[in-house]
């Protein structure tokens, strides 16, 4: 907290924030806008060599990209996003070397995190709006026929999660964990020849691997582009769509937190003040309600 405070408390030339509320809003906005794909490192000593813990001696680590390549990629992304010669990194995260890894691996880690959170936020933002309309799946929630919780019964969109049985919550959490494991899994490369390089070892951040293995396809459809629409897309169009994804993900992260903030603190988002039902729970405690796995 002290580190964030020191970095975020720096005065902005030409701007005077009159109230504590305005100062807090500026801090939140700075953190939201400080997206990782726009980070750039400064000159650092030569990178240290180390290995990702999941790699073994039988499966040597793929060579890392050079630091100059990582820097040029960041600058190239900034230019294509319409903000040339401007890299926004108020917390100087791109200067760090996380997990005793070289700086270019750290940049890959941060860019992967931004893309991942942006994708989740895009799905969450759309999901919030869908649930706000009172829409649910047409089939029962449980095998015994229990219906999905309804908005008019629980009061607000975040409260719909609280109304899901703990078994359903664990299914969602474990499914996400499996998807994370498959993304990070780097063992036995001879059985996964088509799997892209790890994003901290020269791979492209956000490139989710296909569901394939040594004996063929594990699942009938992939998580990304299950019907193969992007295969015929030319490289220039793919690059444009990739830039769009990053920008849309950044907007969705701010938009989703805006919806959640207004649900919890009425009037905190002036544009939608008073238009969302109040939520009494805590969005940062996903198992706070209806979770009794470790109780008598």
XYZ file of C-alpha atoms in Angstrom:
296
model
C 0.000 0.000 0.000
C 2.830 2.392 0.833
C 4.436 1.740 -2.553
C 1.173 2.459 -4.380
C 0.597 5.561 -2.292
C 4.050 6.955 -3.033
C 3.662 6.442 -6.749
C 0.074 7.613 -7.005
C 0.532 10.648 -4.788
C 2.856 12.388 -7.217
C 1.355 15.715 -8.363
C 0.225 16.001 -11.953
C 1.613 19.131 -13.638
C -1.117 21.641 -14.443
C -3.829 19.757 -12.509
C -5.010 20.619 -9.007
C -7.305 18.170 -7.231
C -9.426 20.137 -4.758
C -11.076 17.415 -2.657
C -10.067 14.016 -1.229
C -12.786 12.424 -3.390
C -11.235 13.889 -6.513
C -7.802 12.714 -5.388
C -9.090 9.178 -4.809
C -10.795 9.185 -8.200
C -7.521 10.235 -9.829
C -5.689 7.375 -8.126
C -8.281 4.817 -9.287
C -8.206 6.205 -12.804
C -4.403 6.097 -12.897
C -4.393 2.456 -11.797
C -7.074 1.545 -14.326
C -5.326 3.287 -17.182
C -1.917 1.932 -16.268
C -2.364 -1.081 -18.486
C 0.462 -3.514 -18.805
C 0.660 -3.634 -22.571
C 1.636 0.014 -22.515
C 4.507 -0.507 -20.077
C 8.069 0.127 -21.095
C 11.264 -0.598 -19.176
C 14.214 1.707 -18.686
C 17.851 0.717 -19.069
C 18.643 -2.168 -16.763
C 21.637 -4.438 -16.179
C 22.001 -7.543 -18.284
C 19.158 -10.018 -17.567
C 19.727 -12.949 -15.245
C 19.124 -16.439 -16.494
C 16.646 -18.605 -14.637
C 13.992 -21.150 -15.389
C 10.249 -21.226 -14.871
C 9.536 -23.651 -12.053
C 7.256 -25.839 -14.164
C 10.011 -26.674 -16.645
C 12.199 -29.758 -16.153
C 15.654 -30.823 -17.253
C 14.061 -33.076 -19.891
C 12.134 -30.081 -21.235
C 14.612 -27.165 -21.423
C 13.240 -23.674 -21.415
C 12.646 -22.013 -24.737
C 14.984 -19.081 -25.367
C 13.731 -15.728 -24.173
C 13.169 -12.783 -26.409
C 15.774 -10.053 -26.223
C 15.076 -7.018 -24.059
C 15.330 -4.758 -27.088
C 12.657 -6.868 -28.785
C 10.342 -6.547 -25.782
C 10.824 -2.797 -25.643
C 10.248 -2.387 -29.342
C 7.063 -4.447 -29.087
C 5.725 -2.150 -26.378
C 6.548 0.946 -28.393
C 5.026 -0.615 -31.496
C 1.805 -1.417 -29.629
C 1.599 2.130 -28.284
C 2.007 3.561 -31.776
C -0.659 1.283 -33.258
C -3.050 2.200 -30.461
C -2.831 5.835 -31.459
C -0.557 7.057 -28.664
C 2.941 7.230 -30.197
C 5.886 8.109 -27.966
C 3.754 7.722 -24.844
C 4.159 4.707 -22.582
C 2.072 4.946 -19.409
C 3.711 3.184 -16.446
C 3.087 5.224 -13.260
C 4.085 2.361 -10.943
C 7.219 1.520 -12.982
C 6.290 -2.152 -13.036
C 8.051 -2.699 -16.344
C 11.358 -1.910 -14.664
C 11.004 -4.854 -12.301
C 12.221 -8.422 -12.528
C 9.442 -10.563 -11.067
C 10.160 -14.048 -9.660
C 13.921 -13.585 -10.242
C 13.254 -13.615 -13.988
C 14.862 -11.249 -16.524
C 13.067 -8.057 -17.412
C 11.730 -9.263 -20.761
C 10.083 -12.248 -19.035
C 8.509 -9.830 -16.564
C 7.092 -7.760 -19.410
C 5.620 -10.925 -20.918
C 4.027 -11.756 -17.561
C 2.455 -8.294 -17.201
C 1.158 -8.216 -20.761
C -0.360 -11.678 -20.312
C -2.065 -10.494 -17.122
C -3.553 -7.470 -18.883
C -4.953 -9.520 -21.748
C -6.361 -12.148 -19.400
C -8.047 -9.620 -17.130
C -9.351 -7.697 -20.123
C -10.975 -10.801 -21.580
C -12.588 -11.704 -18.275
C -13.801 -8.113 -17.866
C -15.360 -8.070 -21.340
C -17.317 -11.231 -20.526
C -18.208 -9.867 -17.084
C -19.389 -6.503 -18.406
C -21.693 -8.107 -20.962
C -22.867 -10.654 -18.380
C -23.716 -7.901 -15.905
C -25.891 -6.141 -18.485
C -27.607 -9.401 -19.468
C -28.427 -10.257 -15.847
C -29.602 -6.699 -15.214
C -32.339 -7.416 -17.756
C -33.433 -10.436 -15.709
C -32.362 -12.973 -18.324
C -31.333 -16.512 -17.297
C -30.609 -19.810 -19.008
C -33.768 -21.634 -20.171
C -32.794 -24.887 -18.401
C -32.639 -25.603 -14.625
C -29.548 -24.674 -12.612
C -29.163 -28.047 -10.872
C -29.762 -31.687 -11.770
C -32.711 -31.857 -9.347
C -34.490 -29.073 -11.218
C -33.639 -26.087 -8.990
C -34.182 -22.896 -11.050
C -31.683 -20.110 -11.511
C -31.935 -17.243 -9.001
C -33.909 -14.314 -10.359
C -33.003 -10.644 -10.143
C -36.306 -9.686 -8.541
C -35.742 -12.269 -5.809
C -32.169 -11.332 -4.794
C -32.281 -7.595 -5.516
C -29.104 -6.945 -7.520
C -26.827 -8.527 -10.110
C -23.880 -9.246 -7.746
C -26.326 -10.940 -5.355
C -27.089 -13.527 -8.060
C -23.645 -15.042 -7.405
C -24.352 -15.214 -3.677
C -27.521 -17.187 -4.422
C -25.679 -19.949 -6.297
C -25.062 -23.103 -4.193
C -21.460 -23.581 -3.054
C -21.181 -26.677 -5.256
C -21.894 -24.557 -8.303
C -19.349 -21.951 -7.213
C -16.671 -24.611 -6.826
C -17.454 -25.976 -10.288
C -16.870 -22.524 -11.769
C -13.668 -21.919 -9.783
C -12.201 -25.358 -10.584
C -13.070 -25.056 -14.280
C -11.191 -21.746 -14.419
C -8.304 -23.420 -12.579
C -8.136 -26.188 -15.190
C -8.059 -23.622 -18.002
C -5.262 -21.770 -16.185
C -3.312 -25.001 -15.728
C -3.558 -25.865 -19.422
C -2.358 -22.395 -20.361
C 0.679 -22.624 -18.047
C 1.462 -26.325 -18.575
C 4.894 -26.709 -20.193
C 5.889 -30.322 -19.458
C 6.546 -32.989 -22.099
C 6.898 -30.692 -25.122
C 7.345 -33.738 -27.357
C 3.668 -34.543 -26.700
C 2.545 -30.963 -27.234
C 4.508 -29.890 -30.292
C 1.838 -27.452 -31.436
C 1.592 -25.699 -28.085
C 2.851 -22.099 -28.258
C 5.864 -21.007 -26.248
C 5.288 -19.724 -22.749
C 4.694 -15.974 -22.640
C 7.727 -15.600 -20.347
C 9.904 -17.598 -22.753
C 9.457 -15.763 -26.027
C 5.821 -16.688 -26.659
C 3.060 -14.269 -27.602
C 1.074 -13.000 -24.589
C -2.587 -13.977 -24.777
C -1.994 -16.867 -27.194
C -4.110 -19.578 -25.562
C -3.080 -23.118 -26.568
C -5.401 -25.468 -28.422
C -6.889 -28.496 -26.660
C -4.631 -31.053 -28.327
C -2.303 -33.749 -27.017
C 0.018 -36.525 -28.130
C -2.837 -38.798 -29.155
C -4.865 -36.134 -30.886
C -7.548 -33.695 -29.890
C -8.622 -33.726 -26.238
C -11.819 -31.720 -26.720
C -13.838 -31.247 -29.921
C -13.616 -27.429 -29.815
C -10.946 -24.981 -28.695
C -11.507 -22.251 -26.136
C -10.331 -19.566 -28.573
C -11.988 -19.459 -31.986
C -13.689 -22.880 -31.658
C -14.976 -22.800 -35.252
C -11.728 -21.656 -36.852
C -12.953 -18.336 -38.259
C -9.564 -16.668 -37.775
C -7.600 -19.206 -39.809
C -8.358 -17.457 -43.084
C -7.792 -13.988 -41.667
C -4.789 -12.173 -43.107
C -1.981 -11.150 -40.691
C -2.731 -7.441 -40.987
C -6.347 -7.952 -39.945
C -5.303 -10.220 -37.093
C -2.944 -7.549 -35.786
C -5.699 -4.938 -35.979
C -8.103 -7.195 -34.092
C -5.436 -7.809 -31.457
C -5.085 -4.070 -30.851
C -8.872 -3.788 -30.646
C -8.966 -6.569 -28.062
C -6.467 -4.797 -25.806
C -8.304 -1.471 -26.001
C -11.714 -3.078 -25.483
C -10.355 -5.062 -22.536
C -9.073 -1.895 -20.873
C -12.431 -0.188 -21.344
C -14.265 -3.266 -20.024
C -12.134 -3.403 -16.869
C -13.051 0.183 -16.053
C -16.676 -0.365 -17.101
C -17.172 -3.495 -15.002
C -15.706 -1.901 -11.903
C -17.913 1.112 -12.544
C -21.006 -1.113 -12.476
C -19.841 -2.878 -9.333
C -18.939 0.399 -7.619
C -22.339 1.945 -8.345
C -24.068 -1.206 -7.087
C -22.205 -0.969 -3.806
C -21.870 2.813 -3.324
C -24.787 4.657 -4.842
C -23.759 7.795 -6.686
C -20.116 6.769 -7.023
C -20.480 6.729 -10.829
C -22.386 9.898 -11.811
C -23.315 8.684 -15.302
C -25.360 5.775 -13.912
C -26.161 7.140 -10.455
C -29.358 5.654 -9.043
C -29.909 3.306 -11.992
C -28.678 0.076 -10.372
C -30.131 -1.759 -7.359
C -28.049 -1.583 -4.188
C -25.887 -4.592 -3.243
C -25.389 -5.311 0.473
C -22.697 -7.983 0.106
C -19.001 -7.761 -0.754
C -17.810 -8.207 -4.322
C -14.332 -9.031 -2.999
C -15.572 -11.978 -0.908
C -16.940 -14.478 -3.443
C -17.721 -17.119 -0.801
C -19.050 -14.791 1.874
C -22.660 -15.813 1.276
C -24.010 -19.363 1.202
C -20.647 -21.065 1.764
C -20.613 -23.698 4.485
C -17.971 -26.200 3.379
C -15.794 -25.757 6.503
C -18.542 -25.186 9.080
C -20.374 -27.633 11.305
